[in-house]
Amino acid sequence: NAGVMQNPRHLVRRRGQEARLRCSPMKGHSHVYWYRQLPEEGLKFMVYLQKENIIDESGMPKERFSAEFPKEGPSILRIQQVVRGDSAAYFCASSPTYNSPLHFGNGTRLTVT
Amino acid sequence: AQTVTQSQPEMSVQEAETVTLSCTYDTSESDYYLFWYKQPPSRQMILVIRQEAYKQQNATENRFSVNFQKAAKSFSLKISDSQLGDAAMYFCAYRRVIQGAQKLVFGQGTRLTINP
């Protein structure tokens, strides 16, 4: 049973470009979470989604950031018009139910130049 | 709001010895979970151990054990017989569940170095 798969592992974008981060949850998991880790800090919650629904986006910046988890395919975290402050590691996690332990992917490191 | 504090940015220990990492948290809830995660240089987040707040018995996983003091809101991790592979960042985390949604609140982390 493959774990949570995130790609790309590393992503470099120039300021003003768009970044798209992908996450395929573990098989049988319909709950997906995105966390952001700034350098030398712990992970911070961004958004929680179930299939086709955003349940809690209280940790998402109000502008430029969006997330989706379509009926078919991976969850996508999209960052428009990236700025240097968006440079971070972005982690996806999944769980089979809303209160089961989270399984984390290996993260995508986004570097904005 | 729940907060998690790890007061030791860095710790080091000799191989084969024991080390304890500290964590305190703040909450008004009575039922919750606490976790310790290990993050090696590969960046992978590895669950080390978890504790359910309603259980008085401290959780243990092989060389890893916790000292859970609910009244003091303290959740320390003890690593016995330290091995070189234990070197990593360690994060303490609190899990809250509100209206059918769970969130993990992480501490700032402790970087553990193992000296051979």
Short mmCIF file of C-alpha atoms in Angstrom, two decimals:
data_model
loop_
_atom_site.label_atom_id
_atom_site.label_comp_id
_atom_site.label_asym_id
_atom_site.label_seq_id
_atom_site.Cartn_x
_atom_site.Cartn_y
_atom_site.Cartn_z
CA ASN A 1 0.00 0.00 0.00
CA ALA A 2 1.77 3.10 -1.23
CA GLY A 3 2.01 6.00 1.17
CA VAL A 4 0.95 9.56 0.56
CA MET A 5 2.59 10.67 -2.69
CA GLN A 6 3.54 14.26 -3.28
CA ASN A 7 5.07 15.72 -6.39
CA PRO A 8 7.18 17.38 -7.33
CA ARG A 9 9.65 16.92 -4.53
CA HIS A 10 11.32 20.22 -5.37
CA LEU A 11 9.80 23.12 -7.26
CA VAL A 12 11.50 26.35 -8.24
CA ARG A 13 9.45 29.31 -9.38
CA ARG A 14 10.24 32.91 -10.19
CA ARG A 15 8.31 35.65 -8.45
CA GLY A 16 4.94 36.14 -10.09
CA GLN A 17 4.65 32.61 -11.47
CA GLU A 18 2.17 29.98 -10.40
CA ALA A 19 3.01 26.91 -8.32
CA ARG A 20 0.92 23.74 -8.40
CA LEU A 21 1.59 21.08 -5.79
CA ARG A 22 0.05 17.64 -6.08
CA CYS A 23 -0.91 15.11 -3.47
CA SER A 24 -2.25 11.60 -3.93
CA PRO A 25 -3.59 10.26 -0.62
CA MET A 26 -3.18 6.71 0.56
CA LYS A 27 -5.58 4.23 -0.96
CA GLY A 28 -8.89 4.35 0.83
CA HIS A 29 -8.24 7.75 2.38
CA SER A 30 -10.77 10.43 1.51
CA HIS A 31 -9.56 13.12 3.92
CA VAL A 32 -6.65 15.33 2.85
CA TYR A 33 -4.79 18.02 4.80
CA TRP A 34 -2.18 20.54 3.70
CA TYR A 35 0.44 21.94 6.07
CA ARG A 36 3.21 24.45 5.49
CA GLN A 37 6.63 24.40 7.14
CA LEU A 38 8.73 27.53 7.06
CA PRO A 39 12.50 27.12 7.66
CA GLU A 40 13.34 26.13 11.22
CA GLU A 41 9.67 26.01 12.24
CA GLY A 42 7.01 23.42 12.89
CA LEU A 43 4.25 22.58 10.45
CA LYS A 44 1.24 24.87 10.34
CA PHE A 45 -2.22 23.81 9.22
CA MET A 46 -3.52 25.31 6.00
CA VAL A 47 -6.58 23.45 4.75
CA TYR A 48 -8.62 20.28 5.19
CA LEU A 49 -10.56 18.73 2.33
CA GLN A 50 -12.75 15.75 1.68
CA LYS A 51 -13.62 14.61 -1.81
CA GLU A 52 -14.80 17.69 -3.71
CA ASN A 53 -15.34 19.69 -0.52
CA ILE A 54 -13.28 22.15 1.46
CA ILE A 55 -14.08 21.50 5.11
CA ASP A 56 -11.73 23.91 6.89
CA GLU A 57 -9.53 26.50 5.20
CA SER A 58 -8.87 28.62 8.25
CA GLY A 59 -5.10 28.36 7.80
CA MET A 60 -5.02 29.41 4.17
CA PRO A 61 -3.89 32.91 3.24
CA LYS A 62 -6.88 34.84 1.94
CA GLU A 63 -5.31 35.66 -1.40
CA ARG A 64 -3.37 33.73 -4.03
CA PHE A 65 -3.78 30.33 -2.35
CA SER A 66 -6.39 27.74 -3.28
CA ALA A 67 -6.86 24.02 -2.84
CA GLU A 68 -9.02 21.37 -4.40
CA PHE A 69 -9.60 17.65 -4.09
CA PRO A 70 -11.60 16.55 -7.13
CA LYS A 71 -13.66 13.39 -7.38
CA GLU A 72 -10.97 11.89 -9.59
CA GLY A 73 -7.27 12.63 -9.31
CA PRO A 74 -4.95 14.14 -6.74
CA SER A 75 -5.47 17.05 -4.43
CA ILE A 76 -3.91 20.25 -5.74
CA LEU A 77 -2.55 23.18 -3.77
CA ARG A 78 -2.24 26.16 -6.06
CA ILE A 79 -0.31 29.32 -5.32
CA GLN A 80 -0.72 32.15 -7.78
CA GLN A 81 1.78 34.99 -8.27
CA VAL A 82 4.29 33.50 -5.86
CA VAL A 83 6.45 35.73 -3.67
CA ARG A 84 9.69 34.96 -1.84
CA GLY A 85 7.78 34.51 1.42
CA ASP A 86 5.99 31.50 -0.08
CA SER A 87 9.27 29.57 -0.04
CA ALA A 88 8.65 26.66 2.31
CA ALA A 89 8.06 22.93 2.48
CA TYR A 90 4.45 22.02 1.84
CA PHE A 91 3.21 18.76 3.31
CA CYS A 92 0.14 16.78 2.48
CA ALA A 93 -1.39 14.25 4.84
CA SER A 94 -4.33 11.91 4.53
CA SER A 95 -6.56 9.83 6.77
CA PRO A 96 -9.39 7.33 6.22
CA THR A 97 -11.76 9.13 8.60
CA TYR A 98 -11.91 12.59 10.06
CA ASN A 99 -10.35 11.55 13.38
CA SER A 100 -7.89 8.84 12.33
CA PRO A 101 -4.13 9.45 12.62
CA LEU A 102 -2.62 11.40 9.76
CA HIS A 103 -0.17 9.87 7.30
CA PHE A 104 2.21 12.44 5.87
CA GLY A 105 3.83 12.64 2.47
CA ASN A 106 7.48 13.63 2.04
CA GLY A 107 6.59 17.20 1.20
CA THR A 108 7.28 19.55 -1.70
CA ARG A 109 9.96 22.15 -1.18
CA LEU A 110 9.02 25.32 -3.00
CA THR A 111 11.75 27.85 -3.70
CA VAL A 112 10.81 31.24 -5.09
CA THR A 113 13.66 33.11 -6.74
CA ALA B 1 -6.22 28.81 21.24
CA GLN B 2 -4.11 25.73 21.66
CA THR B 3 -0.35 26.27 21.70
CA VAL B 4 2.54 23.87 21.87
CA THR B 5 5.93 24.90 23.23
CA GLN B 6 9.22 23.12 22.88
CA SER B 7 11.72 25.04 24.93
CA GLN B 8 14.85 23.23 23.72
CA PRO B 9 15.84 24.30 20.21
CA GLU B 10 18.76 21.85 20.27
CA MET B 11 19.81 18.85 22.30
CA SER B 12 22.71 16.46 22.03
CA VAL B 13 23.41 13.10 23.61
CA GLN B 14 26.10 10.45 23.50
CA GLU B 15 25.28 7.32 21.61
CA ALA B 16 23.71 4.65 23.86
CA GLU B 17 22.68 7.19 26.50
CA THR B 18 19.23 8.50 27.36
CA VAL B 19 17.82 11.89 26.41
CA THR B 20 14.55 13.63 27.26
CA LEU B 21 12.88 16.21 25.03
CA SER B 22 10.44 18.63 26.64
CA CYS B 23 7.03 19.76 25.45
CA THR B 24 4.30 21.77 27.12
CA TYR B 25 0.93 22.71 25.71
CA ASP B 26 -2.01 24.87 26.55
CA THR B 27 -5.61 23.78 26.16
CA SER B 28 -8.98 24.00 27.87
CA GLU B 29 -10.17 20.72 26.39
CA SER B 30 -10.25 17.51 28.39
CA ASP B 31 -10.04 14.94 25.61
CA TYR B 32 -7.29 15.18 23.03
CA TYR B 33 -4.30 13.40 21.55
CA LEU B 34 -0.63 14.27 21.73
CA PHE B 35 2.05 13.13 19.32
CA TRP B 36 5.78 13.14 18.81
CA TYR B 37 7.00 13.23 15.21
CA LYS B 38 10.53 12.72 13.95
CA GLN B 39 11.75 14.59 10.87
CA PRO B 40 15.14 13.41 9.56
CA PRO B 41 17.02 15.35 6.85
CA SER B 42 14.95 13.50 4.25
CA ARG B 43 12.07 15.73 5.43
CA GLN B 44 9.74 12.77 5.98
CA MET B 45 7.39 13.18 8.97
CA ILE B 46 7.52 9.95 10.97
CA LEU B 47 5.10 9.30 13.81
CA VAL B 48 7.13 8.20 16.82
CA ILE B 49 4.53 7.85 19.54
CA ARG B 50 1.07 9.07 20.52
CA GLN B 51 -0.80 9.52 23.76
CA GLU B 52 -4.52 9.76 24.39
CA ALA B 53 -5.28 12.27 27.12
CA TYR B 54 -7.86 10.10 28.87
CA LYS B 55 -5.31 7.31 29.36
CA GLN B 56 -3.24 7.69 32.49
CA GLN B 57 -0.68 5.13 31.42
CA ASN B 58 2.29 6.59 29.59
CA ALA B 59 2.70 5.36 26.01
CA THR B 60 5.77 3.32 25.10
CA GLU B 61 7.17 2.23 21.73
CA ASN B 62 10.38 0.22 22.06
CA ARG B 63 13.12 2.73 23.05
CA PHE B 64 10.69 5.65 23.02
CA SER B 65 8.46 6.53 25.94
CA VAL B 66 6.59 9.57 27.14
CA ASN B 67 6.03 11.20 30.49
CA PHE B 68 2.52 12.60 30.25
CA GLN B 69 1.55 14.95 33.05
CA LYS B 70 -1.99 16.07 32.24
CA ALA B 71 -2.41 18.51 35.12
CA ALA B 72 0.88 20.18 34.29
CA LYS B 73 0.14 20.00 30.53
CA SER B 74 3.51 18.44 29.92
CA PHE B 75 4.39 15.74 27.40
CA SER B 76 8.08 14.85 27.31
CA LEU B 77 9.73 12.23 25.11
CA LYS B 78 12.41 9.94 26.45
CA ILE B 79 14.72 8.15 24.06
CA SER B 80 16.69 5.32 25.65
CA ASP B 81 19.85 3.75 24.25
CA SER B 82 20.20 6.55 21.68
CA GLN B 83 21.31 5.48 18.22
CA LEU B 84 22.89 7.47 15.40
CA GLY B 85 19.70 7.01 13.39
CA ASP B 86 17.76 8.93 16.03
CA ALA B 87 19.39 12.18 14.91
CA ALA B 88 16.60 14.39 13.56
CA MET B 89 14.22 17.22 14.32
CA TYR B 90 11.56 16.17 16.80
CA PHE B 91 8.18 17.86 16.87
CA CYS B 92 5.57 17.65 19.57
CA ALA B 93 2.00 18.05 18.33
CA TYR B 94 -1.46 18.48 19.83
CA ARG B 95 -4.52 17.29 17.99
CA ARG B 96 -7.80 19.09 18.24
CA VAL B 97 -11.06 17.99 16.69
CA ILE B 98 -13.73 20.61 16.13
CA GLN B 99 -16.95 20.09 14.24
CA GLY B 100 -15.72 17.01 12.48
CA ALA B 101 -12.35 18.46 11.49
CA GLN B 102 -9.00 17.61 13.03
CA LYS B 103 -5.96 19.85 13.15
CA LEU B 104 -2.48 19.24 14.46
CA VAL B 105 -0.79 22.11 16.25
CA PHE B 106 2.98 21.67 16.20
CA GLY B 107 5.72 22.99 18.41
CA GLN B 108 8.80 24.69 17.01
CA GLY B 109 10.85 21.52 17.16
CA THR B 110 14.01 20.28 18.86
CA ARG B 111 17.06 19.33 16.83
CA LEU B 112 18.60 16.20 18.33
CA THR B 113 22.25 15.37 17.66
CA ILE B 114 23.73 11.99 18.55
CA ASN B 115 27.44 12.01 19.33
CA PRO B 116 29.27 8.77 18.50
#
